[in-house]
Amino acid sequence: MERDVSIRDVTAREFVGVSESDSVRSTVQLMSEEDVGSVLVMRGSTPVGIMTERDVLEMVATGEDAESTAVAELMSQPVITMAASRPLADAAETMSREEIRNVVVTDDTDGEEIVGVLTERDVIEAASTLQASRSLDTEADLEGVATAATAVESEAAAPGDEYATQGVCELCGALADSLHDSNGQLVCSDCRQV
């Protein structure tokens, strides 16, 4: 991913905030109304956690009651924040390393004000746009476009059809440190087990 593209360049999403005491049910309704996949859990103006669709799915799978469960019981913490001026590639690397799908973007002046939320989908869309806009005339261009959101299909890292470069699972769309060939598709470890 090109280093001159900053997180600010692709962060377009305002964040939706809730409090720790809100019920999961009311929060899910808000997520649906706002068409977002995650909400920041705020204590005053400070983000203390994040609740995602994945958290809700895990709760439903265990049979917990969404009405009586508070967001604080379900949220993931701590919140990972990054300054808006940081390179987008840094955000992609952090998401992959920390196995998260959202990064809270903060203002550069004080690092306290929340600018928005950068999602894994934002990173993938930005990488796709960058790749489409570049000319791929030479082998050097191909190497320069290799990004955290693009799977490297030609270089096997080790036996077992595992690929060394992080990329995007062709089944679930998640960023993964390594991909595996499964029935002609590059998939993450989770999807490979399915």
PDB file of N, CA and C in Angstrom, residues 89-147:
ATOM      1  N   ALA A  89      -1.298   2.298   5.296  1.00  0.00           N
ATOM      2  CA  ALA A  89      -0.633   0.998   5.414  1.00  0.00           C
ATOM      3  C   ALA A  89      -0.399   0.636   6.881  1.00  0.00           C
ATOM      4  N   ASP A  90      -0.094   1.629   7.721  1.00  0.00           N
ATOM      5  CA  ASP A  90       0.093   1.371   9.155  1.00  0.00           C
ATOM      6  C   ASP A  90      -1.197   0.859   9.784  1.00  0.00           C
ATOM      7  N   ALA A  91      -2.310   1.447   9.385  1.00  0.00           N
ATOM      8  CA  ALA A  91      -3.607   1.010   9.916  1.00  0.00           C
ATOM      9  C   ALA A  91      -3.899  -0.423   9.489  1.00  0.00           C
ATOM     10  N   ALA A  92      -3.633  -0.742   8.223  1.00  0.00           N
ATOM     11  CA  ALA A  92      -3.874  -2.102   7.724  1.00  0.00           C
ATOM     12  C   ALA A  92      -3.007  -3.106   8.479  1.00  0.00           C
ATOM     13  N   GLU A  93      -1.749  -2.756   8.714  1.00  0.00           N
ATOM     14  CA  GLU A  93      -0.849  -3.638   9.452  1.00  0.00           C
ATOM     15  C   GLU A  93      -1.321  -3.826  10.893  1.00  0.00           C
ATOM     16  N   THR A  94      -1.775  -2.751  11.520  1.00  0.00           N
ATOM     17  CA  THR A  94      -2.275  -2.830  12.896  1.00  0.00           C
ATOM     18  C   THR A  94      -3.521  -3.697  12.969  1.00  0.00           C
ATOM     19  N   MET A  95      -4.442  -3.510  12.025  1.00  0.00           N
ATOM     20  CA  MET A  95      -5.660  -4.322  12.010  1.00  0.00           C
ATOM     21  C   MET A  95      -5.327  -5.806  11.890  1.00  0.00           C
ATOM     22  N   SER A  96      -4.405  -6.121  11.029  1.00  0.00           N
ATOM     23  CA  SER A  96      -4.021  -7.515  10.832  1.00  0.00           C
ATOM     24  C   SER A  96      -3.333  -8.075  12.071  1.00  0.00           C
ATOM     25  N   ARG A  97      -2.383  -7.343  12.599  1.00  0.00           N
ATOM     26  CA  ARG A  97      -1.617  -7.796  13.760  1.00  0.00           C
ATOM     27  C   ARG A  97      -2.513  -7.966  14.994  1.00  0.00           C
ATOM     28  N   GLU A  98      -3.403  -7.013  15.233  1.00  0.00           N
ATOM     29  CA  GLU A  98      -4.267  -7.038  16.411  1.00  0.00           C
ATOM     30  C   GLU A  98      -5.548  -7.849  16.199  1.00  0.00           C
ATOM     31  N   GLU A  99      -5.745  -8.312  14.946  1.00  0.00           N
ATOM     32  CA  GLU A  99      -6.948  -9.065  14.577  1.00  0.00           C
ATOM     33  C   GLU A  99      -8.225  -8.294  14.907  1.00  0.00           C
ATOM     34  N   ILE A 100      -8.259  -7.046  14.427  1.00  0.00           N
ATOM     35  CA  ILE A 100      -9.424  -6.192  14.621  1.00  0.00           C
ATOM     36  C   ILE A 100      -9.906  -5.699  13.264  1.00  0.00           C
ATOM     37  N   ARG A 101     -11.126  -5.202  13.221  1.00  0.00           N
ATOM     38  CA  ARG A 101     -11.704  -4.723  11.970  1.00  0.00           C
ATOM     39  C   ARG A 101     -12.003  -3.235  11.984  1.00  0.00           C
ATOM     40  N   ASN A 102     -11.738  -2.570  13.096  1.00  0.00           N
ATOM     41  CA  ASN A 102     -12.028  -1.143  13.235  1.00  0.00           C
ATOM     42  C   ASN A 102     -10.917  -0.461  14.021  1.00  0.00           C
ATOM     43  N   VAL A 103     -10.564   0.740  13.580  1.00  0.00           N
ATOM     44  CA  VAL A 103      -9.590   1.563  14.292  1.00  0.00           C
ATOM     45  C   VAL A 103     -10.221   2.933  14.488  1.00  0.00           C
ATOM     46  N   VAL A 104     -10.132   3.449  15.711  1.00  0.00           N
ATOM     47  CA  VAL A 104     -10.645   4.782  16.005  1.00  0.00           C
ATOM     48  C   VAL A 104      -9.607   5.790  15.525  1.00  0.00           C
ATOM     49  N   VAL A 105     -10.055   6.750  14.725  1.00  0.00           N
ATOM     50  CA  VAL A 105      -9.160   7.753  14.155  1.00  0.00           C
ATOM     51  C   VAL A 105      -9.288   9.033  14.970  1.00  0.00           C
ATOM     52  N   THR A 106      -8.121   9.529  15.412  1.00  0.00           N
ATOM     53  CA  THR A 106      -8.113  10.732  16.240  1.00  0.00           C
ATOM     54  C   THR A 106      -7.467  11.891  15.494  1.00  0.00           C
ATOM     55  N   ASP A 107      -7.786  13.089  15.946  1.00  0.00           N
ATOM     56  CA  ASP A 107      -7.233  14.317  15.389  1.00  0.00           C
ATOM     57  C   ASP A 107      -5.749  14.397  15.721  1.00  0.00           C
ATOM     58  N   ASP A 108      -4.996  15.005  14.824  1.00  0.00           N
ATOM     59  CA  ASP A 108      -3.544  15.099  15.020  1.00  0.00           C
ATOM     60  C   ASP A 108      -3.149  16.150  16.045  1.00  0.00           C
ATOM     61  N   THR A 109      -3.974  17.154  16.261  1.00  0.00           N
ATOM     62  CA  THR A 109      -3.571  18.263  17.111  1.00  0.00           C
ATOM     63  C   THR A 109      -3.392  17.842  18.559  1.00  0.00           C
ATOM     64  N   ASP A 110      -4.347  17.095  19.094  1.00  0.00           N
ATOM     65  CA  ASP A 110      -4.230  16.699  20.491  1.00  0.00           C
ATOM     66  C   ASP A 110      -4.366  15.195  20.708  1.00  0.00           C
ATOM     67  N   GLY A 111      -4.766  14.476  19.676  1.00  0.00           N
ATOM     68  CA  GLY A 111      -4.913  13.043  19.796  1.00  0.00           C
ATOM     69  C   GLY A 111      -6.105  12.614  20.624  1.00  0.00           C
ATOM     70  N   GLU A 112      -6.896  13.572  21.056  1.00  0.00           N
ATOM     71  CA  GLU A 112      -8.045  13.275  21.911  1.00  0.00           C
ATOM     72  C   GLU A 112      -9.358  13.278  21.142  1.00  0.00           C
ATOM     73  N   GLU A 113      -9.497  14.223  20.205  1.00  0.00           N
ATOM     74  CA  GLU A 113     -10.759  14.351  19.469  1.00  0.00           C
ATOM     75  C   GLU A 113     -10.899  13.223  18.452  1.00  0.00           C
ATOM     76  N   ILE A 114     -12.041  12.551  18.466  1.00  0.00           N
ATOM     77  CA  ILE A 114     -12.295  11.445  17.545  1.00  0.00           C
ATOM     78  C   ILE A 114     -12.778  12.002  16.216  1.00  0.00           C
ATOM     79  N   VAL A 115     -12.091  11.633  15.143  1.00  0.00           N
ATOM     80  CA  VAL A 115     -12.441  12.075  13.800  1.00  0.00           C
ATOM     81  C   VAL A 115     -13.441  11.111  13.166  1.00  0.00           C
ATOM     82  N   GLY A 116     -13.307   9.842  13.446  1.00  0.00           N
ATOM     83  CA  GLY A 116     -14.183   8.831  12.872  1.00  0.00           C
ATOM     84  C   GLY A 116     -13.655   7.444  13.168  1.00  0.00           C
ATOM     85  N   VAL A 117     -14.209   6.471  12.449  1.00  0.00           N
ATOM     86  CA  VAL A 117     -13.794   5.083  12.593  1.00  0.00           C
ATOM     87  C   VAL A 117     -13.367   4.577  11.222  1.00  0.00           C
ATOM     88  N   LEU A 118     -12.177   4.040  11.145  1.00  0.00           N
ATOM     89  CA  LEU A 118     -11.675   3.415   9.927  1.00  0.00           C
ATOM     90  C   LEU A 118     -12.001   1.938  10.011  1.00  0.00           C
ATOM     91  N   THR A 119     -12.694   1.428   9.004  1.00  0.00           N
ATOM     92  CA  THR A 119     -13.071   0.021   9.008  1.00  0.00           C
ATOM     93  C   THR A 119     -12.197  -0.772   8.047  1.00  0.00           C
ATOM     94  N   GLU A 120     -12.202  -2.044   8.243  1.00  0.00           N
ATOM     95  CA  GLU A 120     -11.478  -2.946   7.350  1.00  0.00           C
ATOM     96  C   GLU A 120     -11.958  -2.758   5.911  1.00  0.00           C
ATOM     97  N   ARG A 121     -13.253  -2.563   5.751  1.00  0.00           N
ATOM     98  CA  ARG A 121     -13.818  -2.350   4.412  1.00  0.00           C
ATOM     99  C   ARG A 121     -13.268  -1.074   3.776  1.00  0.00           C
ATOM    100  N   ASP A 122     -13.071  -0.021   4.571  1.00  0.00           N
ATOM    101  CA  ASP A 122     -12.469   1.218   4.052  1.00  0.00           C
ATOM    102  C   ASP A 122     -11.075   0.950   3.491  1.00  0.00           C
ATOM    103  N   VAL A 123     -10.299   0.143   4.211  1.00  0.00           N
ATOM    104  CA  VAL A 123      -8.942  -0.175   3.776  1.00  0.00           C
ATOM    105  C   VAL A 123      -8.984  -0.955   2.460  1.00  0.00           C
ATOM    106  N   ILE A 124      -9.866  -1.920   2.380  1.00  0.00           N
ATOM    107  CA  ILE A 124      -9.980  -2.745   1.171  1.00  0.00           C
ATOM    108  C   ILE A 124     -10.414  -1.893  -0.014  1.00  0.00           C
ATOM    109  N   GLU A 125     -11.405  -1.034   0.193  1.00  0.00           N
ATOM    110  CA  GLU A 125     -11.875  -0.174  -0.899  1.00  0.00           C
ATOM    111  C   GLU A 125     -10.779   0.785  -1.360  1.00  0.00           C
ATOM    112  N   ALA A 126     -10.022   1.338  -0.418  1.00  0.00           N
ATOM    113  CA  ALA A 126      -8.940   2.253  -0.778  1.00  0.00           C
ATOM    114  C   ALA A 126      -7.863   1.522  -1.570  1.00  0.00           C
ATOM    115  N   ALA A 127      -7.523   0.327  -1.134  1.00  0.00           N
ATOM    116  CA  ALA A 127      -6.508  -0.457  -1.843  1.00  0.00           C
ATOM    117  C   ALA A 127      -6.980  -0.798  -3.249  1.00  0.00           C
ATOM    118  N   SER A 128      -8.241  -1.127  -3.388  1.00  0.00           N
ATOM    119  CA  SER A 128      -8.787  -1.440  -4.711  1.00  0.00           C
ATOM    120  C   SER A 128      -8.741  -0.226  -5.624  1.00  0.00           C
ATOM    121  N   THR A 129      -9.080   0.923  -5.080  1.00  0.00           N
ATOM    122  CA  THR A 129      -9.049   2.157  -5.869  1.00  0.00           C
ATOM    123  C   THR A 129      -7.624   2.490  -6.295  1.00  0.00           C
ATOM    124  N   LEU A 130      -6.681   2.359  -5.370  1.00  0.00           N
ATOM    125  CA  LEU A 130      -5.279   2.625  -5.694  1.00  0.00           C
ATOM    126  C   LEU A 130      -4.779   1.664  -6.758  1.00  0.00           C
ATOM    127  N   GLN A 131      -5.136   0.407  -6.615  1.00  0.00           N
ATOM    128  CA  GLN A 131      -4.677  -0.597  -7.565  1.00  0.00           C
ATOM    129  C   GLN A 131      -5.259  -0.339  -8.949  1.00  0.00           C
ATOM    130  N   ALA A 132      -6.522   0.028  -9.012  1.00  0.00           N
ATOM    131  CA  ALA A 132      -7.169   0.281 -10.298  1.00  0.00           C
ATOM    132  C   ALA A 132      -6.588   1.506 -10.989  1.00  0.00           C
ATOM    133  N   SER A 133      -6.122   2.474 -10.208  1.00  0.00           N
ATOM    134  CA  SER A 133      -5.621   3.717 -10.795  1.00  0.00           C
ATOM    135  C   SER A 133      -4.170   3.622 -11.267  1.00  0.00           C
ATOM    136  N   ARG A 134      -3.488   2.582 -10.881  1.00  0.00           N
ATOM    137  CA  ARG A 134      -2.079   2.428 -11.266  1.00  0.00           C
ATOM    138  C   ARG A 134      -1.944   1.584 -12.516  1.00  0.00           C
ATOM    139  N   SER A 135      -0.959   1.898 -13.286  1.00  0.00           N
ATOM    140  CA  SER A 135      -0.636   1.109 -14.464  1.00  0.00           C
ATOM    141  C   SER A 135       0.190  -0.087 -14.033  1.00  0.00           C
ATOM    142  N   LEU A 136      -0.182  -1.246 -14.516  1.00  0.00           N
ATOM    143  CA  LEU A 136       0.527  -2.458 -14.142  1.00  0.00           C
ATOM    144  C   LEU A 136       1.317  -2.996 -15.334  1.00  0.00           C
ATOM    145  N   ASP A 137       2.142  -2.130 -15.941  1.00  0.00           N
ATOM    146  CA  ASP A 137       2.865  -2.494 -17.152  1.00  0.00           C
ATOM    147  C   ASP A 137       4.086  -3.356 -16.904  1.00  0.00           C
ATOM    148  N   THR A 138       4.706  -3.246 -15.739  1.00  0.00           N
ATOM    149  CA  THR A 138       5.949  -3.977 -15.511  1.00  0.00           C
ATOM    150  C   THR A 138       5.847  -4.817 -14.256  1.00  0.00           C
ATOM    151  N   GLU A 139       6.760  -5.740 -14.128  1.00  0.00           N
ATOM    152  CA  GLU A 139       6.809  -6.578 -12.926  1.00  0.00           C
ATOM    153  C   GLU A 139       7.059  -5.731 -11.683  1.00  0.00           C
ATOM    154  N   ALA A 140       7.842  -4.659 -11.827  1.00  0.00           N
ATOM    155  CA  ALA A 140       8.107  -3.766 -10.693  1.00  0.00           C
ATOM    156  C   ALA A 140       6.816  -3.118 -10.217  1.00  0.00           C
ATOM    157  N   ASP A 141       5.940  -2.746 -11.157  1.00  0.00           N
ATOM    158  CA  ASP A 141       4.657  -2.172 -10.766  1.00  0.00           C
ATOM    159  C   ASP A 141       3.839  -3.182  -9.985  1.00  0.00           C
ATOM    160  N   LEU A 142       3.856  -4.426 -10.400  1.00  0.00           N
ATOM    161  CA  LEU A 142       3.097  -5.457  -9.698  1.00  0.00           C
ATOM    162  C   LEU A 142       3.568  -5.597  -8.252  1.00  0.00           C
ATOM    163  N   GLU A 143       4.887  -5.557  -8.055  1.00  0.00           N
ATOM    164  CA  GLU A 143       5.409  -5.665  -6.696  1.00  0.00           C
ATOM    165  C   GLU A 143       5.035  -4.438  -5.864  1.00  0.00           C
ATOM    166  N   GLY A 144       5.020  -3.252  -6.471  1.00  0.00           N
ATOM    167  CA  GLY A 144       4.699  -2.030  -5.741  1.00  0.00           C
ATOM    168  C   GLY A 144       3.259  -1.948  -5.306  1.00  0.00           C
ATOM    169  N   VAL A 145       2.375  -2.647  -5.995  1.00  0.00           N
ATOM    170  CA  VAL A 145       0.951  -2.582  -5.685  1.00  0.00           C
ATOM    171  C   VAL A 145       0.549  -3.619  -4.637  1.00  0.00           C
ATOM    172  N   ALA A 146       1.421  -4.568  -4.333  1.00  0.00           N
ATOM    173  CA  ALA A 146       1.084  -5.586  -3.342  1.00  0.00           C
ATOM    174  C   ALA A 146       0.718  -4.878  -2.045  1.00  0.00           C
ATOM    175  N   THR A 147      -0.473  -5.119  -1.538  1.00  0.00           N
ATOM    176  CA  THR A 147      -0.944  -4.417  -0.349  1.00  0.00           C
ATOM    177  C   THR A 147      -1.442  -5.379   0.701  1.00  0.00           C
TER     178      THR A 147
END
